[in-house]
GROMACS .gro file of C-alpha atoms in nm:
model
  245
    1UNK     CA    1   1.212   0.344   0.323
    2UNK     CA    2   1.226  -0.062   0.250
    3UNK     CA    3   1.133  -0.249  -0.101
    4UNK     CA    4   0.769  -0.324   0.063
    5UNK     CA    5   0.684   0.044   0.136
    6UNK     CA    6   0.837   0.168  -0.203
    7UNK     CA    7   0.597  -0.083  -0.386
    8UNK     CA    8   0.316   0.003  -0.161
    9UNK     CA    9   0.337   0.396  -0.270
   10UNK     CA   10   0.426   0.265  -0.658
   11UNK     CA   11   0.100   0.050  -0.675
   12UNK     CA   12  -0.120   0.332  -0.541
   13UNK     CA   13  -0.274   0.421  -0.885
   14UNK     CA   14  -0.243   0.077  -1.033
   15UNK     CA   15  -0.374  -0.165  -0.736
   16UNK     CA   16  -0.304  -0.472  -0.984
   17UNK     CA   17   0.069  -0.547  -0.928
   18UNK     CA   18   0.070  -0.639  -1.302
   19UNK     CA   19   0.065  -0.475  -1.658
   20UNK     CA   20  -0.304  -0.553  -1.690
   21UNK     CA   21  -0.567  -0.311  -1.721
   22UNK     CA   22  -0.913  -0.367  -1.560
   23UNK     CA   23  -1.088  -0.495  -1.875
   24UNK     CA   24  -0.793  -0.785  -1.892
   25UNK     CA   25  -0.832  -0.886  -1.521
   26UNK     CA   26  -1.195  -0.935  -1.576
   27UNK     CA   27  -1.160  -1.134  -1.868
   28UNK     CA   28  -0.897  -1.376  -1.689
   29UNK     CA   29  -1.142  -1.417  -1.378
   30UNK     CA   30  -1.429  -1.480  -1.589
   31UNK     CA   31  -1.239  -1.732  -1.794
   32UNK     CA   32  -1.067  -1.887  -1.464
   33UNK     CA   33  -1.374  -1.915  -1.231
   34UNK     CA   34  -1.546  -2.237  -1.331
   35UNK     CA   35  -1.856  -2.174  -1.128
   36UNK     CA   36  -1.985  -1.917  -0.920
   37UNK     CA   37  -1.973  -2.106  -0.584
   38UNK     CA   38  -1.595  -2.154  -0.638
   39UNK     CA   39  -1.322  -2.148  -0.406
   40UNK     CA   40  -1.024  -1.921  -0.507
   41UNK     CA   41  -0.708  -1.896  -0.382
   42UNK     CA   42  -0.423  -1.629  -0.430
   43UNK     CA   43  -0.061  -1.720  -0.367
   44UNK     CA   44   0.131  -1.390  -0.316
   45UNK     CA   45  -0.184  -1.186  -0.309
   46UNK     CA   46  -0.053  -0.834  -0.178
   47UNK     CA   47  -0.341  -0.642  -0.154
   48UNK     CA   48  -0.584  -0.892  -0.226
   49UNK     CA   49  -0.688  -0.700  -0.542
   50UNK     CA   50  -0.753  -1.014  -0.769
   51UNK     CA   51  -0.957  -1.164  -0.471
   52UNK     CA   52  -1.167  -0.845  -0.393
   53UNK     CA   53  -1.241  -0.846  -0.773
   54UNK     CA   54  -1.384  -1.195  -0.809
   55UNK     CA   55  -1.562  -1.184  -0.470
   56UNK     CA   56  -1.749  -0.887  -0.562
   57UNK     CA   57  -1.853  -1.016  -0.888
   58UNK     CA   58  -1.984  -1.387  -0.760
   59UNK     CA   59  -2.161  -1.354  -0.428
   60UNK     CA   60  -2.139  -1.694  -0.398
   61UNK     CA   61  -1.752  -1.715  -0.426
   62UNK     CA   62  -1.493  -1.777  -0.135
   63UNK     CA   63  -1.173  -1.680  -0.127
   64UNK     CA   64  -0.826  -1.679   0.042
   65UNK     CA   65  -0.521  -1.519   0.005
   66UNK     CA   66  -0.138  -1.555   0.154
   67UNK     CA   67   0.113  -1.297   0.143
   68UNK     CA   68   0.403  -1.239   0.384
   69UNK     CA   69   0.339  -0.863   0.412
   70UNK     CA   70   0.126  -0.754   0.724
   71UNK     CA   71   0.072  -0.431   0.554
   72UNK     CA   72  -0.032  -0.538   0.243
   73UNK     CA   73  -0.293  -0.781   0.413
   74UNK     CA   74  -0.423  -0.533   0.630
   75UNK     CA   75  -0.515  -0.315   0.343
   76UNK     CA   76  -0.696  -0.618   0.200
   77UNK     CA   77  -0.910  -0.675   0.492
   78UNK     CA   78  -0.993  -0.284   0.528
   79UNK     CA   79  -1.080  -0.297   0.158
   80UNK     CA   80  -1.289  -0.605   0.225
   81UNK     CA   81  -1.500  -0.451   0.513
   82UNK     CA   82  -1.533  -0.106   0.291
   83UNK     CA   83  -1.671  -0.353   0.029
   84UNK     CA   84  -1.859  -0.570   0.252
   85UNK     CA   85  -1.664  -0.900   0.146
   86UNK     CA   86  -1.460  -0.967   0.460
   87UNK     CA   87  -1.751  -1.269   0.595
   88UNK     CA   88  -1.616  -1.440   0.217
   89UNK     CA   89  -1.236  -1.377   0.247
   90UNK     CA   90  -0.974  -1.551   0.471
   91UNK     CA   91  -0.614  -1.429   0.445
   92UNK     CA   92  -0.290  -1.601   0.580
   93UNK     CA   93   0.019  -1.403   0.668
   94UNK     CA   94   0.312  -1.650   0.591
   95UNK     CA   95   0.529  -1.750   0.304
   96UNK     CA   96   0.312  -1.872  -0.007
   97UNK     CA   97   0.580  -2.136  -0.073
   98UNK     CA   98   0.492  -2.302   0.266
   99UNK     CA   99   0.087  -2.258   0.280
  100UNK     CA  100  -0.121  -2.551   0.357
  101UNK     CA  101  -0.486  -2.556   0.381
  102UNK     CA  102  -0.741  -2.823   0.477
  103UNK     CA  103  -0.911  -2.787   0.148
  104UNK     CA  104  -0.860  -2.786  -0.239
  105UNK     CA  105  -0.969  -2.483  -0.450
  106UNK     CA  106  -1.134  -2.463  -0.801
  107UNK     CA  107  -0.898  -2.193  -0.898
  108UNK     CA  108  -0.539  -2.094  -0.794
  109UNK     CA  109  -0.388  -1.736  -0.871
  110UNK     CA  110  -0.041  -1.610  -0.870
  111UNK     CA  111   0.022  -1.319  -1.104
  112UNK     CA  112   0.344  -1.138  -1.085
  113UNK     CA  113   0.442  -1.353  -0.774
  114UNK     CA  114   0.678  -1.598  -0.932
  115UNK     CA  115   1.004  -1.449  -0.774
  116UNK     CA  116   0.844  -1.596  -0.444
  117UNK     CA  117   0.870  -1.922  -0.549
  118UNK     CA  118   1.184  -1.960  -0.745
  119UNK     CA  119   1.045  -1.906  -1.106
  120UNK     CA  120   0.738  -1.993  -1.337
  121UNK     CA  121   0.770  -2.400  -1.284
  122UNK     CA  122   0.817  -2.367  -0.899
  123UNK     CA  123   0.496  -2.153  -0.901
  124UNK     CA  124   0.308  -2.417  -1.090
  125UNK     CA  125   0.432  -2.692  -0.849
  126UNK     CA  126   0.316  -2.484  -0.532
  127UNK     CA  127  -0.032  -2.440  -0.680
  128UNK     CA  128  -0.083  -2.799  -0.807
  129UNK     CA  129  -0.085  -2.910  -0.428
  130UNK     CA  130  -0.402  -2.675  -0.385
  131UNK     CA  131  -0.574  -2.734  -0.704
  132UNK     CA  132  -0.924  -2.948  -0.698
  133UNK     CA  133  -1.008  -3.162  -0.949
  134UNK     CA  134  -1.094  -2.988  -1.267
  135UNK     CA  135  -0.926  -2.695  -1.103
  136UNK     CA  136  -0.742  -2.431  -1.313
  137UNK     CA  137  -0.464  -2.199  -1.199
  138UNK     CA  138  -0.411  -1.854  -1.356
  139UNK     CA  139  -0.027  -1.762  -1.375
  140UNK     CA  140   0.122  -1.447  -1.487
  141UNK     CA  141   0.482  -1.411  -1.549
  142UNK     CA  142   0.755  -1.196  -1.797
  143UNK     CA  143   0.895  -1.304  -2.100
  144UNK     CA  144   1.151  -1.176  -2.363
  145UNK     CA  145   0.948  -1.043  -2.655
  146UNK     CA  146   1.288  -0.985  -2.854
  147UNK     CA  147   1.640  -1.064  -2.774
  148UNK     CA  148   1.737  -0.854  -2.440
  149UNK     CA  149   2.044  -0.724  -2.373
  150UNK     CA  150   2.250  -0.854  -2.129
  151UNK     CA  151   2.183  -0.568  -1.860
  152UNK     CA  152   1.805  -0.645  -1.912
  153UNK     CA  153   1.892  -1.013  -1.809
  154UNK     CA  154   2.085  -0.945  -1.504
  155UNK     CA  155   1.803  -0.705  -1.400
  156UNK     CA  156   1.490  -0.918  -1.471
  157UNK     CA  157   1.647  -1.270  -1.509
  158UNK     CA  158   1.701  -1.563  -1.694
  159UNK     CA  159   1.348  -1.538  -1.902
  160UNK     CA  160   1.253  -1.726  -2.192
  161UNK     CA  161   1.087  -1.608  -2.528
  162UNK     CA  162   0.693  -1.675  -2.521
  163UNK     CA  163   0.701  -1.994  -2.744
  164UNK     CA  164   0.952  -2.144  -2.511
  165UNK     CA  165   0.791  -2.035  -2.195
  166UNK     CA  166   0.425  -2.213  -2.318
  167UNK     CA  167   0.639  -2.520  -2.418
  168UNK     CA  168   0.808  -2.536  -2.075
  169UNK     CA  169   0.462  -2.539  -1.888
  170UNK     CA  170   0.319  -2.792  -2.152
  171UNK     CA  171   0.612  -3.011  -2.073
  172UNK     CA  172   0.568  -2.952  -1.697
  173UNK     CA  173   0.225  -3.146  -1.728
  174UNK     CA  174  -0.038  -2.844  -1.774
  175UNK     CA  175  -0.229  -2.747  -2.094
  176UNK     CA  176  -0.310  -2.418  -2.141
  177UNK     CA  177  -0.686  -2.346  -2.185
  178UNK     CA  178  -0.678  -1.970  -2.205
  179UNK     CA  179  -0.432  -1.673  -2.186
  180UNK     CA  180  -0.364  -1.305  -2.242
  181UNK     CA  181  -0.038  -1.127  -2.354
  182UNK     CA  182  -0.026  -0.761  -2.229
  183UNK     CA  183  -0.043  -0.509  -2.477
  184UNK     CA  184   0.210  -0.217  -2.545
  185UNK     CA  185  -0.026   0.025  -2.363
  186UNK     CA  186  -0.079  -0.175  -2.055
  187UNK     CA  187   0.319  -0.252  -2.011
  188UNK     CA  188   0.402   0.127  -2.072
  189UNK     CA  189   0.059   0.224  -1.846
  190UNK     CA  190   0.184   0.016  -1.565
  191UNK     CA  191   0.549   0.159  -1.537
  192UNK     CA  192   0.433   0.519  -1.585
  193UNK     CA  193   0.193   0.417  -1.276
  194UNK     CA  194   0.463   0.257  -1.080
  195UNK     CA  195   0.727   0.583  -1.125
  196UNK     CA  196   0.438   0.847  -1.124
  197UNK     CA  197   0.269   0.775  -0.811
  198UNK     CA  198   0.623   0.685  -0.635
  199UNK     CA  199   0.758   1.008  -0.776
  200UNK     CA  200   0.436   1.213  -0.705
  201UNK     CA  201   0.456   1.106  -0.321
  202UNK     CA  202   0.765   1.239  -0.297
  203UNK     CA  203   0.702   1.545  -0.424
  204UNK     CA  204   0.383   1.581  -0.232
  205UNK     CA  205   0.578   1.518   0.086
  206UNK     CA  206   0.904   1.684   0.042
  207UNK     CA  207   0.939   1.743   0.409
  208UNK     CA  208   0.902   1.339   0.464
  209UNK     CA  209   1.263   1.183   0.549
  210UNK     CA  210   1.211   0.941   0.275
  211UNK     CA  211   1.105   1.169   0.013
  212UNK     CA  212   1.442   1.185  -0.148
  213UNK     CA  213   1.458   0.820  -0.156
  214UNK     CA  214   1.169   0.766  -0.324
  215UNK     CA  215   1.209   1.043  -0.605
  216UNK     CA  216   1.555   0.852  -0.636
  217UNK     CA  217   1.398   0.532  -0.670
  218UNK     CA  218   1.123   0.640  -0.929
  219UNK     CA  219   1.392   0.806  -1.132
  220UNK     CA  220   1.622   0.474  -1.133
  221UNK     CA  221   1.300   0.302  -1.243
  222UNK     CA  222   1.197   0.485  -1.485
  223UNK     CA  223   1.552   0.517  -1.651
  224UNK     CA  224   1.601   0.145  -1.651
  225UNK     CA  225   1.260   0.080  -1.794
  226UNK     CA  226   1.311   0.307  -2.058
  227UNK     CA  227   1.679   0.240  -2.137
  228UNK     CA  228   1.732  -0.117  -2.057
  229UNK     CA  229   1.439  -0.349  -2.096
  230UNK     CA  230   1.106  -0.152  -2.242
  231UNK     CA  231   1.175  -0.302  -2.559
  232UNK     CA  232   1.247  -0.668  -2.455
  233UNK     CA  233   0.995  -0.736  -2.181
  234UNK     CA  234   0.630  -0.879  -2.235
  235UNK     CA  235   0.399  -1.028  -1.996
  236UNK     CA  236   0.170  -1.332  -2.022
  237UNK     CA  237  -0.113  -1.466  -1.825
  238UNK     CA  238  -0.212  -1.830  -1.881
  239UNK     CA  239  -0.500  -2.029  -1.744
  240UNK     CA  240  -0.400  -2.372  -1.706
  241UNK     CA  241  -0.542  -2.730  -1.635
  242UNK     CA  242  -0.342  -3.014  -1.547
  243UNK     CA  243  -0.290  -3.255  -1.854
  244UNK     CA  244  -0.359  -3.560  -1.611
  245UNK     CA  245  -0.493  -3.583  -1.260
   0.00000   0.00000   0.00000
């Protein structure tokens, strides 16, 4: 069982792959989509959940998603067909950092996928290439809500605190026009869903040769979350506009 398979099982009950509840996702999309007929791009779209929700609430909107995972994109296509949204959704299987499109987008989304670009600022650099005049970027990334332990830094990377994170974004030529900080409940709900979904699959498929690996992965993740980074990790979504075009 590879990392992609584990992630798919772990997100079965929390299709937004970030610590955000449904109301938070809805509000962020409402604030990020500038008009009903907008064109939206998700870099690192996974199963396409952000795009599917945007399409469902904006009948004139058109969306494109980019991801390297064949299985995630297949899930997105199937869900789009079920919801009757497939005519307005285009999906591309390739590295999001290398993606090029013949047109620009009114909203570029990349939430919880900054690792695919090499960090937050590199993600914003990639998003800027796709942004139409007056467009916005919705980006989500982690930060340290308090001083992390060395083990937490080794596990999750060299994140900054929230003020430093926002200052770096501003210094990079962006102006925040809205944002959202995940609550403790959202952070905990996400981790319980991640570990619980994976563990439940393992228990329900005890005869599967991958069952023991899945259960071990859920146990390890739960231990690391509770013992290493729970008290120090935060998550912020920012809606940004270029400070100057």
